[in-house]
JSON list of C-alpha atoms in Angstrom, two decimals:
[
{"chain": "A", "resi": 22, "resn": "MET", "atom": "CA", "xyz": [28.68, 35.29, -11.25]},
{"chain": "A", "resi": 23, "resn": "LYS", "atom": "CA", "xyz": [28.25, 31.96, -13.04]},
{"chain": "A", "resi": 24, "resn": "ARG", "atom": "CA", "xyz": [28.56, 30.14, -9.70]},
{"chain": "A", "resi": 25, "resn": "ILE", "atom": "CA", "xyz": [25.85, 32.33, -8.17]},
{"chain": "A", "resi": 26, "resn": "LEU", "atom": "CA", "xyz": [23.50, 31.70, -11.11]},
{"chain": "A", "resi": 27, "resn": "PHE", "atom": "CA", "xyz": [24.18, 27.97, -10.85]},
{"chain": "A", "resi": 28, "resn": "LEU", "atom": "CA", "xyz": [23.28, 27.91, -7.14]},
{"chain": "A", "resi": 29, "resn": "VAL", "atom": "CA", "xyz": [20.13, 29.95, -7.79]},
{"chain": "A", "resi": 30, "resn": "ALA", "atom": "CA", "xyz": [19.11, 27.44, -10.45]},
{"chain": "A", "resi": 31, "resn": "ILE", "atom": "CA", "xyz": [19.57, 24.52, -8.03]},
{"chain": "A", "resi": 32, "resn": "VAL", "atom": "CA", "xyz": [17.44, 26.26, -5.41]},
{"chain": "A", "resi": 33, "resn": "LEU", "atom": "CA", "xyz": [14.68, 26.94, -7.94]},
{"chain": "A", "resi": 34, "resn": "ILE", "atom": "CA", "xyz": [14.68, 23.34, -9.16]},
{"chain": "A", "resi": 35, "resn": "ALA", "atom": "CA", "xyz": [14.49, 22.04, -5.60]},
{"chain": "A", "resi": 36, "resn": "ALA", "atom": "CA", "xyz": [11.64, 24.42, -4.79]},
{"chain": "A", "resi": 37, "resn": "CYS", "atom": "CA", "xyz": [9.65, 23.35, -7.85]},
{"chain": "A", "resi": 38, "resn": "ALA", "atom": "CA", "xyz": [10.26, 19.62, -7.47]},
{"chain": "A", "resi": 39, "resn": "PRO", "atom": "CA", "xyz": [7.39, 17.62, -5.94]},
{"chain": "A", "resi": 40, "resn": "LYS", "atom": "CA", "xyz": [7.95, 16.58, -2.34]},
{"chain": "A", "resi": 41, "resn": "LYS", "atom": "CA", "xyz": [8.45, 12.86, -1.85]},
{"chain": "A", "resi": 42, "resn": "PHE", "atom": "CA", "xyz": [7.43, 13.01, 1.79]},
{"chain": "A", "resi": 43, "resn": "ASN", "atom": "CA", "xyz": [6.34, 15.44, 4.47]},
{"chain": "A", "resi": 44, "resn": "GLU", "atom": "CA", "xyz": [5.92, 14.37, 8.09]},
{"chain": "A", "resi": 45, "resn": "LYS", "atom": "CA", "xyz": [2.77, 16.50, 8.30]},
{"chain": "A", "resi": 46, "resn": "TRP", "atom": "CA", "xyz": [1.07, 14.19, 5.79]},
{"chain": "A", "resi": 47, "resn": "LEU", "atom": "CA", "xyz": [0.84, 11.56, 8.52]},
{"chain": "A", "resi": 48, "resn": "THR", "atom": "CA", "xyz": [-1.52, 13.80, 10.52]},
{"chain": "A", "resi": 49, "resn": "LYS", "atom": "CA", "xyz": [-4.10, 14.16, 7.75]},
{"chain": "A", "resi": 50, "resn": "GLU", "atom": "CA", "xyz": [-7.47, 12.74, 8.83]},
{"chain": "A", "resi": 51, "resn": "ALA", "atom": "CA", "xyz": [-9.65, 10.90, 6.35]},
{"chain": "A", "resi": 52, "resn": "PRO", "atom": "CA", "xyz": [-13.31, 11.79, 5.77]},
{"chain": "A", "resi": 53, "resn": "HIS", "atom": "CA", "xyz": [-15.96, 9.47, 7.23]},
{"chain": "A", "resi": 54, "resn": "THR", "atom": "CA", "xyz": [-15.99, 7.57, 3.95]},
{"chain": "A", "resi": 55, "resn": "PHE", "atom": "CA", "xyz": [-14.28, 7.82, 0.58]},
{"chain": "A", "resi": 56, "resn": "LYS", "atom": "CA", "xyz": [-13.90, 5.91, -2.66]},
{"chain": "A", "resi": 57, "resn": "ALA", "atom": "CA", "xyz": [-10.75, 5.43, -4.72]},
{"chain": "A", "resi": 58, "resn": "ARG", "atom": "CA", "xyz": [-9.67, 3.81, -7.97]},
{"chain": "A", "resi": 59, "resn": "PHE", "atom": "CA", "xyz": [-6.50, 1.77, -8.43]},
{"chain": "A", "resi": 60, "resn": "GLU", "atom": "CA", "xyz": [-5.18, 1.43, -11.98]},
{"chain": "A", "resi": 61, "resn": "THR", "atom": "CA", "xyz": [-3.15, -1.74, -12.42]},
{"chain": "A", "resi": 62, "resn": "THR", "atom": "CA", "xyz": [-1.46, -3.75, -15.14]},
{"chain": "A", "resi": 63, "resn": "GLN", "atom": "CA", "xyz": [-4.54, -6.01, -15.18]},
{"chain": "A", "resi": 64, "resn": "GLY", "atom": "CA", "xyz": [-7.16, -3.24, -15.20]},
{"chain": "A", "resi": 65, "resn": "ASN", "atom": "CA", "xyz": [-8.83, -1.04, -12.60]},
{"chain": "A", "resi": 66, "resn": "PHE", "atom": "CA", "xyz": [-10.45, -1.82, -9.30]},
{"chain": "A", "resi": 67, "resn": "ASP", "atom": "CA", "xyz": [-12.40, 0.52, -7.03]},
{"chain": "A", "resi": 68, "resn": "ILE", "atom": "CA", "xyz": [-12.62, 0.56, -3.25]},
{"chain": "A", "resi": 69, "resn": "VAL", "atom": "CA", "xyz": [-14.70, 2.15, -0.52]},
{"chain": "A", "resi": 70, "resn": "ALA", "atom": "CA", "xyz": [-13.20, 2.94, 2.88]},
{"chain": "A", "resi": 71, "resn": "ARG", "atom": "CA", "xyz": [-15.09, 3.86, 6.04]},
{"chain": "A", "resi": 72, "resn": "ARG", "atom": "CA", "xyz": [-13.27, 5.52, 8.92]},
{"chain": "A", "resi": 73, "resn": "ALA", "atom": "CA", "xyz": [-15.48, 3.79, 11.50]},
{"chain": "A", "resi": 74, "resn": "TRP", "atom": "CA", "xyz": [-13.95, 0.43, 10.54]},
{"chain": "A", "resi": 75, "resn": "SER", "atom": "CA", "xyz": [-10.43, 1.40, 11.65]},
{"chain": "A", "resi": 76, "resn": "PRO", "atom": "CA", "xyz": [-9.87, 5.16, 12.12]},
{"chain": "A", "resi": 77, "resn": "LYS", "atom": "CA", "xyz": [-6.06, 5.10, 12.21]},
{"chain": "A", "resi": 78, "resn": "GLY", "atom": "CA", "xyz": [-5.85, 2.54, 9.40]},
{"chain": "A", "resi": 79, "resn": "VAL", "atom": "CA", "xyz": [-8.24, 4.41, 7.13]},
{"chain": "A", "resi": 80, "resn": "ASP", "atom": "CA", "xyz": [-6.40, 7.66, 7.83]},
{"chain": "A", "resi": 81, "resn": "ARG", "atom": "CA", "xyz": [-3.14, 6.07, 6.66]},
{"chain": "A", "resi": 82, "resn": "LEU", "atom": "CA", "xyz": [-4.76, 4.65, 3.50]},
{"chain": "A", "resi": 83, "resn": "TYR", "atom": "CA", "xyz": [-6.20, 8.09, 2.77]},
{"chain": "A", "resi": 84, "resn": "GLN", "atom": "CA", "xyz": [-2.79, 9.70, 3.26]},
{"chain": "A", "resi": 85, "resn": "LEU", "atom": "CA", "xyz": [-1.08, 7.20, 0.94]},
{"chain": "A", "resi": 86, "resn": "ILE", "atom": "CA", "xyz": [-3.58, 7.86, -1.84]},
{"chain": "A", "resi": 87, "resn": "LYS", "atom": "CA", "xyz": [-3.79, 11.64, -1.35]},
{"chain": "A", "resi": 88, "resn": "TYR", "atom": "CA", "xyz": [-0.04, 12.17, -1.47]},
{"chain": "A", "resi": 89, "resn": "GLY", "atom": "CA", "xyz": [0.67, 9.97, -4.49]},
{"chain": "A", "resi": 90, "resn": "TYR", "atom": "CA", "xyz": [2.33, 6.98, -2.87]},
{"chain": "A", "resi": 91, "resn": "TYR", "atom": "CA", "xyz": [0.79, 4.46, -5.24]},
{"chain": "A", "resi": 92, "resn": "LYS", "atom": "CA", "xyz": [2.91, 4.85, -8.35]},
{"chain": "A", "resi": 93, "resn": "ASP", "atom": "CA", "xyz": [4.49, 1.74, -9.89]},
{"chain": "A", "resi": 94, "resn": "ILE", "atom": "CA", "xyz": [3.88, -0.31, -6.75]},
{"chain": "A", "resi": 95, "resn": "ALA", "atom": "CA", "xyz": [4.51, -4.04, -7.17]},
{"chain": "A", "resi": 96, "resn": "ILE", "atom": "CA", "xyz": [1.76, -6.50, -6.22]},
{"chain": "A", "resi": 97, "resn": "PHE", "atom": "CA", "xyz": [4.61, -8.70, -5.12]},
{"chain": "A", "resi": 98, "resn": "ARG", "atom": "CA", "xyz": [2.87, -11.32, -2.99]},
{"chain": "A", "resi": 99, "resn": "VAL", "atom": "CA", "xyz": [-0.10, -13.08, -4.57]},
{"chain": "A", "resi": 100, "resn": "VAL", "atom": "CA", "xyz": [-0.92, -16.34, -2.84]},
{"chain": "A", "resi": 101, "resn": "PRO", "atom": "CA", "xyz": [-3.65, -18.27, -4.70]},
{"chain": "A", "resi": 102, "resn": "ASN", "atom": "CA", "xyz": [-6.96, -18.44, -2.82]},
{"chain": "A", "resi": 103, "resn": "PHE", "atom": "CA", "xyz": [-5.52, -16.32, 0.00]},
{"chain": "A", "resi": 104, "resn": "VAL", "atom": "CA", "xyz": [-4.26, -12.72, -0.47]},
{"chain": "A", "resi": 105, "resn": "ALA", "atom": "CA", "xyz": [-2.75, -10.21, -2.89]},
{"chain": "A", "resi": 106, "resn": "GLN", "atom": "CA", "xyz": [-0.29, -7.93, -1.06]},
{"chain": "A", "resi": 107, "resn": "PHE", "atom": "CA", "xyz": [1.44, -4.71, -2.10]},
{"chain": "A", "resi": 108, "resn": "GLY", "atom": "CA", "xyz": [2.91, -1.48, -0.74]},
{"chain": "A", "resi": 109, "resn": "ILE", "atom": "CA", "xyz": [6.72, -1.55, -1.00]},
{"chain": "A", "resi": 110, "resn": "HIS", "atom": "CA", "xyz": [7.68, 1.62, -2.85]},
{"chain": "A", "resi": 111, "resn": "ASN", "atom": "CA", "xyz": [10.26, 1.53, -5.63]},
{"chain": "A", "resi": 112, "resn": "ASP", "atom": "CA", "xyz": [12.01, 4.56, -4.12]},
{"chain": "A", "resi": 113, "resn": "SER", "atom": "CA", "xyz": [13.75, 3.34, -0.96]},
{"chain": "A", "resi": 114, "resn": "LEU", "atom": "CA", "xyz": [13.67, 6.75, 0.76]},
{"chain": "A", "resi": 115, "resn": "THR", "atom": "CA", "xyz": [9.94, 7.11, 0.13]},
{"chain": "A", "resi": 116, "resn": "ASN", "atom": "CA", "xyz": [9.41, 3.56, 1.34]},
{"chain": "A", "resi": 117, "resn": "VAL", "atom": "CA", "xyz": [11.28, 4.14, 4.61]},
{"chain": "A", "resi": 118, "resn": "SER", "atom": "CA", "xyz": [9.52, 7.46, 5.21]},
{"chain": "A", "resi": 119, "resn": "TRP", "atom": "CA", "xyz": [6.09, 5.84, 5.10]},
{"chain": "A", "resi": 120, "resn": "ARG", "atom": "CA", "xyz": [7.01, 2.90, 7.33]},
{"chain": "A", "resi": 121, "resn": "LYS", "atom": "CA", "xyz": [6.20, 4.75, 10.54]},
{"chain": "A", "resi": 122, "resn": "GLY", "atom": "CA", "xyz": [3.71, 2.43, 12.24]},
{"chain": "A", "resi": 123, "resn": "ILE", "atom": "CA", "xyz": [0.23, 3.49, 13.32]},
{"chain": "A", "resi": 124, "resn": "ASP", "atom": "CA", "xyz": [-1.58, 2.62, 16.55]},
{"chain": "A", "resi": 125, "resn": "ASP", "atom": "CA", "xyz": [-3.16, -0.81, 16.82]},
{"chain": "A", "resi": 126, "resn": "GLU", "atom": "CA", "xyz": [-6.93, -1.16, 16.62]},
{"chain": "A", "resi": 127, "resn": "PRO", "atom": "CA", "xyz": [-9.45, -3.98, 17.10]},
{"chain": "A", "resi": 128, "resn": "VAL", "atom": "CA", "xyz": [-10.98, -5.92, 14.21]},
{"chain": "A", "resi": 129, "resn": "LEU", "atom": "CA", "xyz": [-14.50, -4.56, 13.71]},
{"chain": "A", "resi": 130, "resn": "VAL", "atom": "CA", "xyz": [-15.23, -5.89, 10.20]},
{"chain": "A", "resi": 131, "resn": "LYS", "atom": "CA", "xyz": [-14.62, -9.41, 8.97]},
{"chain": "A", "resi": 132, "resn": "ASN", "atom": "CA", "xyz": [-11.87, -10.23, 6.48]},
{"chain": "A", "resi": 133, "resn": "ASP", "atom": "CA", "xyz": [-14.36, -11.31, 3.84]},
{"chain": "A", "resi": 134, "resn": "SER", "atom": "CA", "xyz": [-13.40, -11.87, 0.22]},
{"chain": "A", "resi": 135, "resn": "MET", "atom": "CA", "xyz": [-12.24, -8.56, -1.32]},
{"chain": "A", "resi": 136, "resn": "ALA", "atom": "CA", "xyz": [-11.87, -6.86, 2.06]},
{"chain": "A", "resi": 137, "resn": "ILE", "atom": "CA", "xyz": [-8.60, -4.93, 2.46]},
{"chain": "A", "resi": 138, "resn": "SER", "atom": "CA", "xyz": [-6.41, -4.82, 5.56]},
{"chain": "A", "resi": 139, "resn": "PHE", "atom": "CA", "xyz": [-2.92, -3.66, 6.50]},
{"chain": "A", "resi": 140, "resn": "ALA", "atom": "CA", "xyz": [-0.23, -6.30, 6.81]},
{"chain": "A", "resi": 141, "resn": "ARG", "atom": "CA", "xyz": [1.50, -6.28, 10.17]},
{"chain": "A", "resi": 142, "resn": "GLY", "atom": "CA", "xyz": [4.01, -8.31, 12.15]},
{"chain": "A", "resi": 143, "resn": "GLY", "atom": "CA", "xyz": [3.55, -7.04, 15.70]},
{"chain": "A", "resi": 144, "resn": "LYS", "atom": "CA", "xyz": [2.63, -3.97, 17.71]},
{"chain": "A", "resi": 145, "resn": "ARG", "atom": "CA", "xyz": [2.38, -0.70, 15.75]},
{"chain": "A", "resi": 146, "resn": "THR", "atom": "CA", "xyz": [3.65, -2.22, 12.49]},
{"chain": "A", "resi": 147, "resn": "ARG", "atom": "CA", "xyz": [0.75, -1.27, 10.20]},
{"chain": "A", "resi": 148, "resn": "SER", "atom": "CA", "xyz": [2.36, 1.25, 7.85]},
{"chain": "A", "resi": 149, "resn": "ASN", "atom": "CA", "xyz": [2.51, 1.04, 4.05]},
{"chain": "A", "resi": 150, "resn": "GLN", "atom": "CA", "xyz": [1.72, -2.56, 3.09]},
{"chain": "A", "resi": 151, "resn": "ILE", "atom": "CA", "xyz": [-1.85, -3.72, 2.55]},
{"chain": "A", "resi": 152, "resn": "PHE", "atom": "CA", "xyz": [-3.45, -6.89, 1.25]},
{"chain": "A", "resi": 153, "resn": "ILE", "atom": "CA", "xyz": [-6.67, -7.83, -0.50]},
{"chain": "A", "resi": 154, "resn": "ASN", "atom": "CA", "xyz": [-8.39, -10.99, 0.69]},
{"chain": "A", "resi": 155, "resn": "LEU", "atom": "CA", "xyz": [-8.97, -13.30, -2.27]},
{"chain": "A", "resi": 156, "resn": "LYS", "atom": "CA", "xyz": [-11.50, -15.37, -0.28]},
{"chain": "A", "resi": 157, "resn": "ASP", "atom": "CA", "xyz": [-13.22, -15.23, 3.11]},
{"chain": "A", "resi": 158, "resn": "ASN", "atom": "CA", "xyz": [-10.25, -15.29, 5.51]},
{"chain": "A", "resi": 159, "resn": "HIS", "atom": "CA", "xyz": [-12.10, -15.09, 8.81]},
{"chain": "A", "resi": 160, "resn": "ARG", "atom": "CA", "xyz": [-9.23, -16.69, 10.73]},
{"chain": "A", "resi": 161, "resn": "LEU", "atom": "CA", "xyz": [-7.39, -13.39, 10.14]},
{"chain": "A", "resi": 162, "resn": "ASP", "atom": "CA", "xyz": [-9.99, -11.70, 12.37]},
{"chain": "A", "resi": 163, "resn": "GLU", "atom": "CA", "xyz": [-8.90, -13.65, 15.45]},
{"chain": "A", "resi": 164, "resn": "ILE", "atom": "CA", "xyz": [-5.31, -14.79, 14.93]},
{"chain": "A", "resi": 165, "resn": "GLU", "atom": "CA", "xyz": [-3.01, -13.67, 17.77]},
{"chain": "A", "resi": 166, "resn": "TYR", "atom": "CA", "xyz": [0.77, -13.19, 17.51]},
{"chain": "A", "resi": 167, "resn": "SER", "atom": "CA", "xyz": [3.49, -10.80, 18.70]},
{"chain": "A", "resi": 168, "resn": "GLY", "atom": "CA", "xyz": [1.12, -8.97, 21.02]},
{"chain": "A", "resi": 169, "resn": "VAL", "atom": "CA", "xyz": [-1.59, -8.15, 18.48]},
{"chain": "A", "resi": 170, "resn": "LYS", "atom": "CA", "xyz": [-4.86, -9.77, 17.46]},
{"chain": "A", "resi": 171, "resn": "GLY", "atom": "CA", "xyz": [-6.22, -9.97, 13.93]},
{"chain": "A", "resi": 172, "resn": "PHE", "atom": "CA", "xyz": [-6.02, -7.69, 10.90]},
{"chain": "A", "resi": 173, "resn": "PRO", "atom": "CA", "xyz": [-8.45, -4.73, 10.99]},
{"chain": "A", "resi": 174, "resn": "VAL", "atom": "CA", "xyz": [-10.28, -4.18, 7.70]},
{"chain": "A", "resi": 175, "resn": "ILE", "atom": "CA", "xyz": [-9.86, -0.69, 6.25]},
{"chain": "A", "resi": 176, "resn": "ALA", "atom": "CA", "xyz": [-11.67, -0.92, 2.90]},
{"chain": "A", "resi": 177, "resn": "LYS", "atom": "CA", "xyz": [-13.59, -3.16, 0.53]},
{"chain": "A", "resi": 178, "resn": "VAL", "atom": "CA", "xyz": [-13.36, -3.66, -3.22]},
{"chain": "A", "resi": 179, "resn": "ILE", "atom": "CA", "xyz": [-16.63, -2.57, -4.86]},
{"chain": "A", "resi": 180, "resn": "ALA", "atom": "CA", "xyz": [-15.71, -2.94, -8.55]},
{"chain": "A", "resi": 181, "resn": "GLY", "atom": "CA", "xyz": [-13.06, -4.65, -10.65]},
{"chain": "A", "resi": 182, "resn": "GLN", "atom": "CA", "xyz": [-12.86, -7.84, -8.60]},
{"chain": "A", "resi": 183, "resn": "GLU", "atom": "CA", "xyz": [-12.29, -9.78, -11.82]},
{"chain": "A", "resi": 184, "resn": "ASN", "atom": "CA", "xyz": [-9.12, -7.78, -12.48]},
{"chain": "A", "resi": 185, "resn": "ILE", "atom": "CA", "xyz": [-7.74, -8.52, -9.02]},
{"chain": "A", "resi": 186, "resn": "LEU", "atom": "CA", "xyz": [-8.20, -12.23, -9.69]},
{"chain": "A", "resi": 187, "resn": "LYS", "atom": "CA", "xyz": [-5.98, -11.82, -12.77]},
{"chain": "A", "resi": 188, "resn": "PHE", "atom": "CA", "xyz": [-2.92, -10.74, -10.75]},
{"chain": "A", "resi": 189, "resn": "TYR", "atom": "CA", "xyz": [-0.09, -13.15, -11.48]},
{"chain": "A", "resi": 190, "resn": "ASP", "atom": "CA", "xyz": [0.08, -15.72, -8.68]},
{"chain": "A", "resi": 191, "resn": "GLY", "atom": "CA", "xyz": [2.64, -18.15, -10.08]},
{"chain": "A", "resi": 192, "resn": "TYR", "atom": "CA", "xyz": [5.31, -17.01, -7.63]},
{"chain": "A", "resi": 193, "resn": "GLY", "atom": "CA", "xyz": [3.04, -17.82, -4.70]},
{"chain": "A", "resi": 194, "resn": "ASP", "atom": "CA", "xyz": [4.58, -16.87, -1.37]},
{"chain": "A", "resi": 195, "resn": "ARG", "atom": "CA", "xyz": [8.18, -16.83, -2.65]},
{"chain": "A", "resi": 196, "resn": "LEU", "atom": "CA", "xyz": [8.27, -13.05, -2.84]},
{"chain": "A", "resi": 197, "resn": "GLY", "atom": "CA", "xyz": [6.74, -12.77, 0.60]},
{"chain": "A", "resi": 198, "resn": "ARG", "atom": "CA", "xyz": [10.06, -14.15, 1.82]},
{"chain": "A", "resi": 199, "resn": "LYS", "atom": "CA", "xyz": [12.16, -11.79, -0.32]},
{"chain": "A", "resi": 200, "resn": "GLN", "atom": "CA", "xyz": [10.96, -8.49, 1.05]},
{"chain": "A", "resi": 201, "resn": "ASP", "atom": "CA", "xyz": [14.46, -7.47, 2.14]},
{"chain": "A", "resi": 202, "resn": "SER", "atom": "CA", "xyz": [15.63, -7.64, -1.49]},
{"chain": "A", "resi": 203, "resn": "ILE", "atom": "CA", "xyz": [12.54, -5.79, -2.74]},
{"chain": "A", "resi": 204, "resn": "ASN", "atom": "CA", "xyz": [13.06, -3.06, -0.14]},
{"chain": "A", "resi": 205, "resn": "LYS", "atom": "CA", "xyz": [16.73, -2.74, -1.07]},
{"chain": "A", "resi": 206, "resn": "TYR", "atom": "CA", "xyz": [16.64, -3.03, -4.86]},
{"chain": "A", "resi": 207, "resn": "GLY", "atom": "CA", "xyz": [13.05, -2.07, -5.71]},
{"chain": "A", "resi": 208, "resn": "ASN", "atom": "CA", "xyz": [11.29, -2.83, -8.95]},
{"chain": "A", "resi": 209, "resn": "ASP", "atom": "CA", "xyz": [14.57, -3.41, -10.78]},
{"chain": "A", "resi": 210, "resn": "PHE", "atom": "CA", "xyz": [15.08, -6.58, -8.74]},
{"chain": "A", "resi": 211, "resn": "LEU", "atom": "CA", "xyz": [11.54, -7.76, -9.46]},
{"chain": "A", "resi": 212, "resn": "LYS", "atom": "CA", "xyz": [11.64, -7.02, -13.17]},
{"chain": "A", "resi": 213, "resn": "ARG", "atom": "CA", "xyz": [14.91, -8.89, -13.57]},
{"chain": "A", "resi": 214, "resn": "LYS", "atom": "CA", "xyz": [14.10, -11.89, -11.40]},
{"chain": "A", "resi": 215, "resn": "PHE", "atom": "CA", "xyz": [10.30, -12.01, -11.36]},
{"chain": "A", "resi": 216, "resn": "PRO", "atom": "CA", "xyz": [9.12, -10.36, -14.59]},
{"chain": "A", "resi": 217, "resn": "LYS", "atom": "CA", "xyz": [5.49, -11.50, -14.38]},
{"chain": "A", "resi": 218, "resn": "VAL", "atom": "CA", "xyz": [4.70, -9.49, -11.24]},
{"chain": "A", "resi": 219, "resn": "ASP", "atom": "CA", "xyz": [1.77, -7.07, -11.70]},
{"chain": "A", "resi": 220, "resn": "TYR", "atom": "CA", "xyz": [1.84, -3.42, -10.59]},
{"chain": "A", "resi": 221, "resn": "ILE", "atom": "CA", "xyz": [-0.33, -0.63, -9.26]},
{"chain": "A", "resi": 222, "resn": "LYS", "atom": "CA", "xyz": [0.14, 2.18, -11.80]},
{"chain": "A", "resi": 223, "resn": "LYS", "atom": "CA", "xyz": [-1.59, 4.86, -9.73]},
{"chain": "A", "resi": 224, "resn": "ALA", "atom": "CA", "xyz": [-4.45, 5.45, -7.31]},
{"chain": "A", "resi": 225, "resn": "TYR", "atom": "CA", "xyz": [-6.78, 8.43, -6.87]},
{"chain": "A", "resi": 226, "resn": "PHE", "atom": "CA", "xyz": [-10.07, 9.39, -5.27]},
{"chain": "A", "resi": 227, "resn": "ILE", "atom": "CA", "xyz": [-13.37, 9.06, -7.12]},
{"chain": "A", "resi": 228, "resn": "LYS", "atom": "CA", "xyz": [-16.90, 10.22, -6.35]}
]
């Protein structure tokens, strides 16, 4: 009897626990436009996204925000006068689940200062990592490599730019070359080895 009650309790806990990932989330289409707020260790910043800029890219950003991906996300790569990049999840299973790449799209909006784009390293590699341009990076509109051209803009920062410029950039591009360790060991690795890294606390939609 005790064993039966124990198994029932496990089932109930599993049923009540929040889902970390559901494949159906990746089919959710974004509205034509939406705004969102990102709370960070340096203060908030707000964005606006427009689906016309990059439909598949904006859909993925919408999905990440809607289903609570942005919780304790390290802003691990901050290169002065270039970009601030984030998106590796502290939970390795969650991180892997969201790394399914989306279809490639053309660049329709320039990578101006405070424009946001997905990082990518080849065909269909836009997934869960995005970056904020810290200056006008128009060369990112045209650069060609590994069968793709440019970085399609998905959103723009409309408030809190001053907080973005406070993100710690003393590590430069060092952490851009340590993504394997970040993927494997998560925030524990960063907090032990690179304690000044800033973080996204959470993100949510605003009117």
